[in-house]
mmCIF file of C-alpha atoms and ligand atoms in Angstrom:
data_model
loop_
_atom_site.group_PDB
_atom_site.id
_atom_site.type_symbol
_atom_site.label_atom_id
_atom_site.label_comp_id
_atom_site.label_asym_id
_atom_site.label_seq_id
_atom_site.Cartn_x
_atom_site.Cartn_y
_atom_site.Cartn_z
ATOM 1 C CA UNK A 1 -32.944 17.527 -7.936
ATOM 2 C CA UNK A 2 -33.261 14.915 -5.221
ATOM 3 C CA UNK A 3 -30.043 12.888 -4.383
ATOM 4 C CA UNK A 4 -28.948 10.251 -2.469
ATOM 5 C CA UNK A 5 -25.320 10.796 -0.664
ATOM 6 C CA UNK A 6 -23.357 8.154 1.342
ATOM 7 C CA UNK A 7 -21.190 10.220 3.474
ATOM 8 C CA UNK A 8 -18.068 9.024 5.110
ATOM 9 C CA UNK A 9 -18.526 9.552 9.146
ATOM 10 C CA UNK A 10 -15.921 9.252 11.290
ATOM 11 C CA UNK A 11 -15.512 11.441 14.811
ATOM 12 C CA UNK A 12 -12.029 11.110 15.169
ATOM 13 C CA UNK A 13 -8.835 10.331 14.656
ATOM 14 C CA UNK A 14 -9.427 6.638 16.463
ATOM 15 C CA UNK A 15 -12.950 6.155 15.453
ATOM 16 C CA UNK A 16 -13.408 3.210 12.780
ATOM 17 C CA UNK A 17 -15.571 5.322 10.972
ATOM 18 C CA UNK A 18 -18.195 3.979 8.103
ATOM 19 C CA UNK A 19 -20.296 5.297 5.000
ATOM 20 C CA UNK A 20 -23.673 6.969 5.960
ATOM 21 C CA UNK A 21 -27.010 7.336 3.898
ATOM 22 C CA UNK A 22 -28.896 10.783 3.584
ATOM 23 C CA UNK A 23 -31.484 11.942 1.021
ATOM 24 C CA UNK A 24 -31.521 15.107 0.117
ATOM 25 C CA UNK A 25 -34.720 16.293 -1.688
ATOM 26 C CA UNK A 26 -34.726 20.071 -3.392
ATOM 27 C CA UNK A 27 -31.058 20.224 -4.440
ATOM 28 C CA UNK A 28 -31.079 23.449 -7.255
ATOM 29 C CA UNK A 29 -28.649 22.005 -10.297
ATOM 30 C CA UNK A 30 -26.851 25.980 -9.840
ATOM 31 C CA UNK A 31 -25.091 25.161 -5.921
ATOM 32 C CA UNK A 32 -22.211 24.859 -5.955
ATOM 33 C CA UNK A 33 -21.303 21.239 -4.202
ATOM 34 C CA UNK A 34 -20.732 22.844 -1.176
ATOM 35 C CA UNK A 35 -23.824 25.139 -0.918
ATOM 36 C CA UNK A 36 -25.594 21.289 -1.020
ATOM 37 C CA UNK A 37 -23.405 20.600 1.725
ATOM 38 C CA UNK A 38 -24.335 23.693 3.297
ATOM 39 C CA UNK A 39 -28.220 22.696 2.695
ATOM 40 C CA UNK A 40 -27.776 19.148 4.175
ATOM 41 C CA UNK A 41 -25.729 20.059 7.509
ATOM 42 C CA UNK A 42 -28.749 23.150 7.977
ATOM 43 C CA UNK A 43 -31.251 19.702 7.899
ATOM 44 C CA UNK A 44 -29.464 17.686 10.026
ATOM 45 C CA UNK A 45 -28.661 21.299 12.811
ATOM 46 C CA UNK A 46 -32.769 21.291 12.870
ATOM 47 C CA UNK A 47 -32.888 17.629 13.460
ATOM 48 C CA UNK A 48 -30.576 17.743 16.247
ATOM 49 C CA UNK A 49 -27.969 15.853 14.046
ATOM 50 C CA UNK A 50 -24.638 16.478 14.253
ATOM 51 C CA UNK A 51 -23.403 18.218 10.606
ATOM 52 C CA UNK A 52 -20.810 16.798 8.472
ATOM 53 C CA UNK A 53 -17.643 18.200 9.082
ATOM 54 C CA UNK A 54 -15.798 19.071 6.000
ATOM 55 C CA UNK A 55 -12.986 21.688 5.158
ATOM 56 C CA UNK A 56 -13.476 25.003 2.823
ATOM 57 C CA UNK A 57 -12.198 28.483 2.957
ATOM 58 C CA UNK A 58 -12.180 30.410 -0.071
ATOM 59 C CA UNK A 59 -14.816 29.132 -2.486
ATOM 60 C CA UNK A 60 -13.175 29.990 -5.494
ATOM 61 C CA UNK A 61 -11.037 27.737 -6.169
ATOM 62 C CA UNK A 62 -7.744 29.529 -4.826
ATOM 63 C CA UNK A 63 -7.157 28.684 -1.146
ATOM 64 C CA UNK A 64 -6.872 24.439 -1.823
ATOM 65 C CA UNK A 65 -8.913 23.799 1.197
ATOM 66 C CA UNK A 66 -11.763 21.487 -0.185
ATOM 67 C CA UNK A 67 -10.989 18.487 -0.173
ATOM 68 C CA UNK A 68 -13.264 15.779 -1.017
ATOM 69 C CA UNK A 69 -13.051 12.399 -3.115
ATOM 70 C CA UNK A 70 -16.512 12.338 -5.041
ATOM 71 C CA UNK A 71 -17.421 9.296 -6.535
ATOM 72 C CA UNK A 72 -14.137 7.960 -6.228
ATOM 73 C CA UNK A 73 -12.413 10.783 -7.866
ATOM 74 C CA UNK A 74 -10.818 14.138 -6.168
ATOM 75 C CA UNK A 75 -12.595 16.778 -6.757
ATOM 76 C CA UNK A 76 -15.112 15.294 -8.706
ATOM 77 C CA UNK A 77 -15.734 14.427 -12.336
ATOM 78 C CA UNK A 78 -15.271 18.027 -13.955
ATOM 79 C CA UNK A 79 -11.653 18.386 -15.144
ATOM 80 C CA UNK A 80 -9.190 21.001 -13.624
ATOM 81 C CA UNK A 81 -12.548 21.942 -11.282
ATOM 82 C CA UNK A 82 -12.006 22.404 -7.653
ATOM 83 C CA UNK A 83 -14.654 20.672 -5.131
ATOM 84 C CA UNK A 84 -15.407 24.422 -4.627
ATOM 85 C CA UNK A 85 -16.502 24.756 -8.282
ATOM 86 C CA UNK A 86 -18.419 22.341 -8.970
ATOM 87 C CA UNK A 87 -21.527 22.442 -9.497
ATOM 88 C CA UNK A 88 -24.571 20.033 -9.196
ATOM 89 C CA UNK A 89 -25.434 20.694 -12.483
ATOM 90 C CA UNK A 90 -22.684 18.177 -13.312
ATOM 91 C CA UNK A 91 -24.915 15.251 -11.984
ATOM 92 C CA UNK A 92 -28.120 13.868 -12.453
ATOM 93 C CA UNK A 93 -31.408 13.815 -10.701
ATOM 94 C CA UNK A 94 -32.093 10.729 -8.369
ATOM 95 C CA UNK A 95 -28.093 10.362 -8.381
ATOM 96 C CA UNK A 96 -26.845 8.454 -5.746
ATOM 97 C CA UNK A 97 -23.085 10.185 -4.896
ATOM 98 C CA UNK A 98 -20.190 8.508 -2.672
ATOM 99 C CA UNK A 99 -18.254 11.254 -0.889
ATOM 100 C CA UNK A 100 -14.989 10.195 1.059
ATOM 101 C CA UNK A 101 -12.063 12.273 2.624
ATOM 102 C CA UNK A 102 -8.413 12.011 1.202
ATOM 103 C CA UNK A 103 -7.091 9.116 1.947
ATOM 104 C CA UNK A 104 -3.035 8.593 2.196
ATOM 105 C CA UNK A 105 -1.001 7.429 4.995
ATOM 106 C CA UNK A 106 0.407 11.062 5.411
ATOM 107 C CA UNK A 107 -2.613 12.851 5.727
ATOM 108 C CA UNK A 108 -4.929 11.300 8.712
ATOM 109 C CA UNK A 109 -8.789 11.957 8.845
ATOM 110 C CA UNK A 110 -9.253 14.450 11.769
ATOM 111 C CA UNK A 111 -13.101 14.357 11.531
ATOM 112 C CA UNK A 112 -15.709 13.149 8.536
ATOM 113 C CA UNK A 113 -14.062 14.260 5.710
ATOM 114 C CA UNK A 114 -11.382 16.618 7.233
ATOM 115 C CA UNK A 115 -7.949 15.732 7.108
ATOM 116 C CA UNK A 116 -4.687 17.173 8.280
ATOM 117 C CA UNK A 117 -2.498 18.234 5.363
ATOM 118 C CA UNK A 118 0.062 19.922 7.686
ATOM 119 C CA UNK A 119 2.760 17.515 5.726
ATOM 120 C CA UNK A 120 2.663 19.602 3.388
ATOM 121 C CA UNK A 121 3.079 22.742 5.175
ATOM 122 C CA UNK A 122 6.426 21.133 6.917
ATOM 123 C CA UNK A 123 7.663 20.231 3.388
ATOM 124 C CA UNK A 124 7.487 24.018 2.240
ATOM 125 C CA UNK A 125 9.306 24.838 5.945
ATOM 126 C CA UNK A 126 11.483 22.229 5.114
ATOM 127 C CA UNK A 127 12.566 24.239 2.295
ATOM 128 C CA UNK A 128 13.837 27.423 3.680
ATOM 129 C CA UNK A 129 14.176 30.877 2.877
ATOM 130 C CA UNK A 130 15.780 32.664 -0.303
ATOM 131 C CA UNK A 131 18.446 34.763 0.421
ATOM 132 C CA UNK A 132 17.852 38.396 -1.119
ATOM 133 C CA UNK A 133 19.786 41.067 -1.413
ATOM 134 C CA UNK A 134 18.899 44.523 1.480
ATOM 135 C CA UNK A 135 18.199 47.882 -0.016
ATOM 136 C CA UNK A 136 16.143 49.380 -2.585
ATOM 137 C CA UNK A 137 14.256 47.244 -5.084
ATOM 138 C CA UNK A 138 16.542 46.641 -7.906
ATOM 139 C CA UNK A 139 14.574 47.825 -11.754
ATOM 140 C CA UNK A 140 12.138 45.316 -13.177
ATOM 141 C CA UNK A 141 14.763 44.733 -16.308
ATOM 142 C CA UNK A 142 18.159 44.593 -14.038
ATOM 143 C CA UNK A 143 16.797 40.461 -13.599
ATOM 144 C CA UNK A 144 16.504 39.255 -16.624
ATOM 145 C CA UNK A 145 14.238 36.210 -16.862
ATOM 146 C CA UNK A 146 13.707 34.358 -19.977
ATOM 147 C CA UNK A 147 9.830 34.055 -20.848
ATOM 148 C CA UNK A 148 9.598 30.169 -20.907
ATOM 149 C CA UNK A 149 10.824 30.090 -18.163
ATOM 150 C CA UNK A 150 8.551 33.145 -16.287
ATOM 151 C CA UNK A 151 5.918 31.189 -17.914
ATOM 152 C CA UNK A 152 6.642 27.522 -16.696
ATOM 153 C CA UNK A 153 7.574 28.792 -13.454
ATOM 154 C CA UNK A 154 3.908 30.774 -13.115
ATOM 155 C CA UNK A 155 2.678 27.609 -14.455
ATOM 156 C CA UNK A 156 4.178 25.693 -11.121
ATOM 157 C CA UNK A 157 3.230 28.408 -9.087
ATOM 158 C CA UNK A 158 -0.286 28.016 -9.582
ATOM 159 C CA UNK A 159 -0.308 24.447 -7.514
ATOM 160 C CA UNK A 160 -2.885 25.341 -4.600
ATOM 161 C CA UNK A 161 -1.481 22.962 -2.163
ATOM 162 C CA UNK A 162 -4.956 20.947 -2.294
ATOM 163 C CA UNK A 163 -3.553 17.347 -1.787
ATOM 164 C CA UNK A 164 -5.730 15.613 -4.451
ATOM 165 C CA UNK A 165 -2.129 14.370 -6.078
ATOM 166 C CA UNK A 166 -1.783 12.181 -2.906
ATOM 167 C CA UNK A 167 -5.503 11.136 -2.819
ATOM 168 C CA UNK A 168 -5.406 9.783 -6.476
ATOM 169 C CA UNK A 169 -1.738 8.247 -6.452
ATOM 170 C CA UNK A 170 -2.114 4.721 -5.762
ATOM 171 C CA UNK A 171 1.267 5.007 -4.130
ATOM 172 C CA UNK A 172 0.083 8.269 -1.778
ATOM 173 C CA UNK A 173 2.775 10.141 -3.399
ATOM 174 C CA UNK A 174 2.898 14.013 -2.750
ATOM 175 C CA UNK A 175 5.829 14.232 -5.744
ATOM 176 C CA UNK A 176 3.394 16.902 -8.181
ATOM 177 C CA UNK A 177 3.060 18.667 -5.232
ATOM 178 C CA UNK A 178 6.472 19.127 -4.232
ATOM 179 C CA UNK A 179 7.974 19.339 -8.058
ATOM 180 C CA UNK A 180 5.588 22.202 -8.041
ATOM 181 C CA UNK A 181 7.344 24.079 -5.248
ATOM 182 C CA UNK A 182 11.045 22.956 -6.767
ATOM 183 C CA UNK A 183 9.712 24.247 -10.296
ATOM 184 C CA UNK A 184 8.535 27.548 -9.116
ATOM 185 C CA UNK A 185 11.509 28.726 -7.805
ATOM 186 C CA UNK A 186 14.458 26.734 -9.379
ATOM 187 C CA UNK A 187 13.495 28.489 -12.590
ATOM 188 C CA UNK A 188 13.776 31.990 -10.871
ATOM 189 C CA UNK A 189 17.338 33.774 -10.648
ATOM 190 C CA UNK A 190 15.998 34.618 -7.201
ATOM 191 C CA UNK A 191 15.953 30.625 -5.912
ATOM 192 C CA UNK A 192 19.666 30.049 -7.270
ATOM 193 C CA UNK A 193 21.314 30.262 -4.141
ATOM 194 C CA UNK A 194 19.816 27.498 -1.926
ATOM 195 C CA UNK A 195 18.409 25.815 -4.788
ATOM 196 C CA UNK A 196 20.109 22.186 -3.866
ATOM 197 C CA UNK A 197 19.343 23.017 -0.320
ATOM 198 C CA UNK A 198 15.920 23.478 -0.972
ATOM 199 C CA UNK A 199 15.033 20.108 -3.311
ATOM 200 C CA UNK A 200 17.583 17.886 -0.831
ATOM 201 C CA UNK A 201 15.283 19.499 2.433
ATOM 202 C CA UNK A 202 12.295 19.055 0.427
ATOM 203 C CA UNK A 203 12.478 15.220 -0.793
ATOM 204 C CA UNK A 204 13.689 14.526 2.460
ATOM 205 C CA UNK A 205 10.432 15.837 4.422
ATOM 206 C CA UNK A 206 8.278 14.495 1.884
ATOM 207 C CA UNK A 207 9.798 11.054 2.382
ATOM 208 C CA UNK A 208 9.425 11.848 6.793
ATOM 209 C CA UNK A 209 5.918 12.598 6.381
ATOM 210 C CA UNK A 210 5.515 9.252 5.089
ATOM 211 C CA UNK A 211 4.182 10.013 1.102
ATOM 212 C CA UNK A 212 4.830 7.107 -1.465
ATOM 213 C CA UNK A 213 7.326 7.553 -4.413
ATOM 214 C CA UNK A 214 6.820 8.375 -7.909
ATOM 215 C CA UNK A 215 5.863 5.323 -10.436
ATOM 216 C CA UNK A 216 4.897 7.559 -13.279
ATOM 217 C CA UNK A 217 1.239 6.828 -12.856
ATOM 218 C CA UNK A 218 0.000 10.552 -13.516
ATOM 219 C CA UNK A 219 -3.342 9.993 -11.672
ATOM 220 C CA UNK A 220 -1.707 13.265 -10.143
ATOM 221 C CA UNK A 221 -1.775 15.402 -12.810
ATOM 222 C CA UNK A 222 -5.432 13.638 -14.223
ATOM 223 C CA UNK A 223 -6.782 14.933 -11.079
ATOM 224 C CA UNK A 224 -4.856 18.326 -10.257
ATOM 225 C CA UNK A 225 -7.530 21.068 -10.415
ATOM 226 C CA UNK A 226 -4.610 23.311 -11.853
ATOM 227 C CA UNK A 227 -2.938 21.341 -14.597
ATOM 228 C CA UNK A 228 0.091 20.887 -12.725
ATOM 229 C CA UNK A 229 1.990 18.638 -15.888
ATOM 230 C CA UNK A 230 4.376 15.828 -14.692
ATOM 231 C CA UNK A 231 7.178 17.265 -16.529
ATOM 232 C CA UNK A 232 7.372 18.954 -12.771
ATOM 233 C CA UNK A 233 8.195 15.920 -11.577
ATOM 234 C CA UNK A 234 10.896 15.440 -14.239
ATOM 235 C CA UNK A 235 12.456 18.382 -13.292
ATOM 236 C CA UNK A 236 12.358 17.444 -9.431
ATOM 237 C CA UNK A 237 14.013 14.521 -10.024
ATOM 238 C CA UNK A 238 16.913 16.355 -12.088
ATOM 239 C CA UNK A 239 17.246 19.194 -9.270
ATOM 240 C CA UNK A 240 17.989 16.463 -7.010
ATOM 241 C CA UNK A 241 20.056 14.347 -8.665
ATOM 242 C CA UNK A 242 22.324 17.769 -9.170
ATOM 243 C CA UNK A 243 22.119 18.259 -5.370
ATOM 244 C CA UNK A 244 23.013 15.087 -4.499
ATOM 245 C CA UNK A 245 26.198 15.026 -6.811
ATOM 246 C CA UNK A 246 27.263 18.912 -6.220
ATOM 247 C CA UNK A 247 26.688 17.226 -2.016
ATOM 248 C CA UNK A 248 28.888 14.426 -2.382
HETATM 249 S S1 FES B 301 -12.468 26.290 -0.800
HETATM 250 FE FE1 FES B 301 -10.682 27.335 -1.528
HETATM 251 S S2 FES B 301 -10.080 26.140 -3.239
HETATM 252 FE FE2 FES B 301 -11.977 25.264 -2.658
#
């Protein structure tokens, strides 16, 4: 396959930055988007040319590192598919493909298409600890927990922390993200105890760091390479409206 990519370039934080034009010739349709990546920056080390800087870590769609708008969309065009696993059989020879960075207010381009997600890591601190009990491990069936909600809560738990929900909401809204988070463990007996404390901290951050609120777009959940539903949201919005009262 032979492509032509327009690659955002930017060196820093500071640095206007623009779209650059590359042509990429021998592209096999079975790499994965990264491996062409991978084939591009080896052309432009041998030219001298400094390589794209982009972020990745596990490859298989678990870690939420990639992060790449392609073609205008996060992660690319294949539903629930991770930048990581994609593949180039998913577009065409002589393609021409944009590739941007996220772009929200709370997340700031570091270099090319890295950004810093580290909001996202202070909304999870913001959220604390659960308290659990010292000794031995209590028996599997002295917790009982219903299977809807094992399964809902797995469902939640499955978020990978990616940050395309902010990169598609118009408003640059991290709310999937952090229902997600509230969802997993508010269903659990195990996040009972500071579960107000944890959805009041939570919102609060998420707010700090500067994300948009919830309109009930669901460009979130169109783009989340898990499926995380908006019903998270829903439930988010309950939590906190509990907290609030149970607070005042
Ligand atoms: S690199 Fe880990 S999810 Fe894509």
């Amino acid at each position: 396959m032979k492509l032509k990519l327009r690659i955002w370039r930017q060196n820093g934080p500071q640095d206007a930055g623009s779209m650059v034009p590359y042509d990429l010739d021998d592209v096999s349709p079975d790499m994965s988007f990264l491996e062409m990546l991978d084939v591009l920056n080896e052309r432009l080390t041998l030219d001298g040319q400094e390589p794209v800087a982009f972020d990745h870590d596990c490859r298989e769609g678990i870690c939420g590192m990639c992060s790449l708008v392609i073609n205008g969309t996060p992660h690319g065009p294949q539903k629930a598919t991770t930048t990581c696993q994609l593949h180039m059989r998913h577009f065409s020879d002589g393609e021409t493909i944009d590739i941007e960075p996220w772009r929200a207010r709370a997340f700031p381009v570091v270099k090319d298409l890295v950004v810093d997600r580290g909001a996202f890591d202070r909304i999870i601190q913001a959220g604390g600890y659960i308290s659990a009990p010292t000794g031995s491990a209590p028996d599997a069936h002295a917790v009982p927990v219903p299977k809807p909600d094992a399964d809902e809560a797995f469902e939640a738990a499955t978020c990978i922390g990616c940050g395309a929900c902010v990169a598609a909401c118009p408003n640059g809204s991290g709310m999937l993200f952090t229902a997600a988070k509230i969802t997993h463990l508010g269903l659990m007996p195990q996040g009972q105890p500071e579960r107000d404390s944890r959805v009041l901290g939570m919102v609060h951050q998420h707010d700090e760091e500067g994300f948009g609120g919830c309109t009930n777009t669901g460009e979130c959940t169109a783009v989340c390479p898990k499926g995380i539903p908006l019903a998270a949201i829903s439930r988010l919005n309950a939590d906190f409206r509990h907290a609030l009262k149970a607070s005042s």
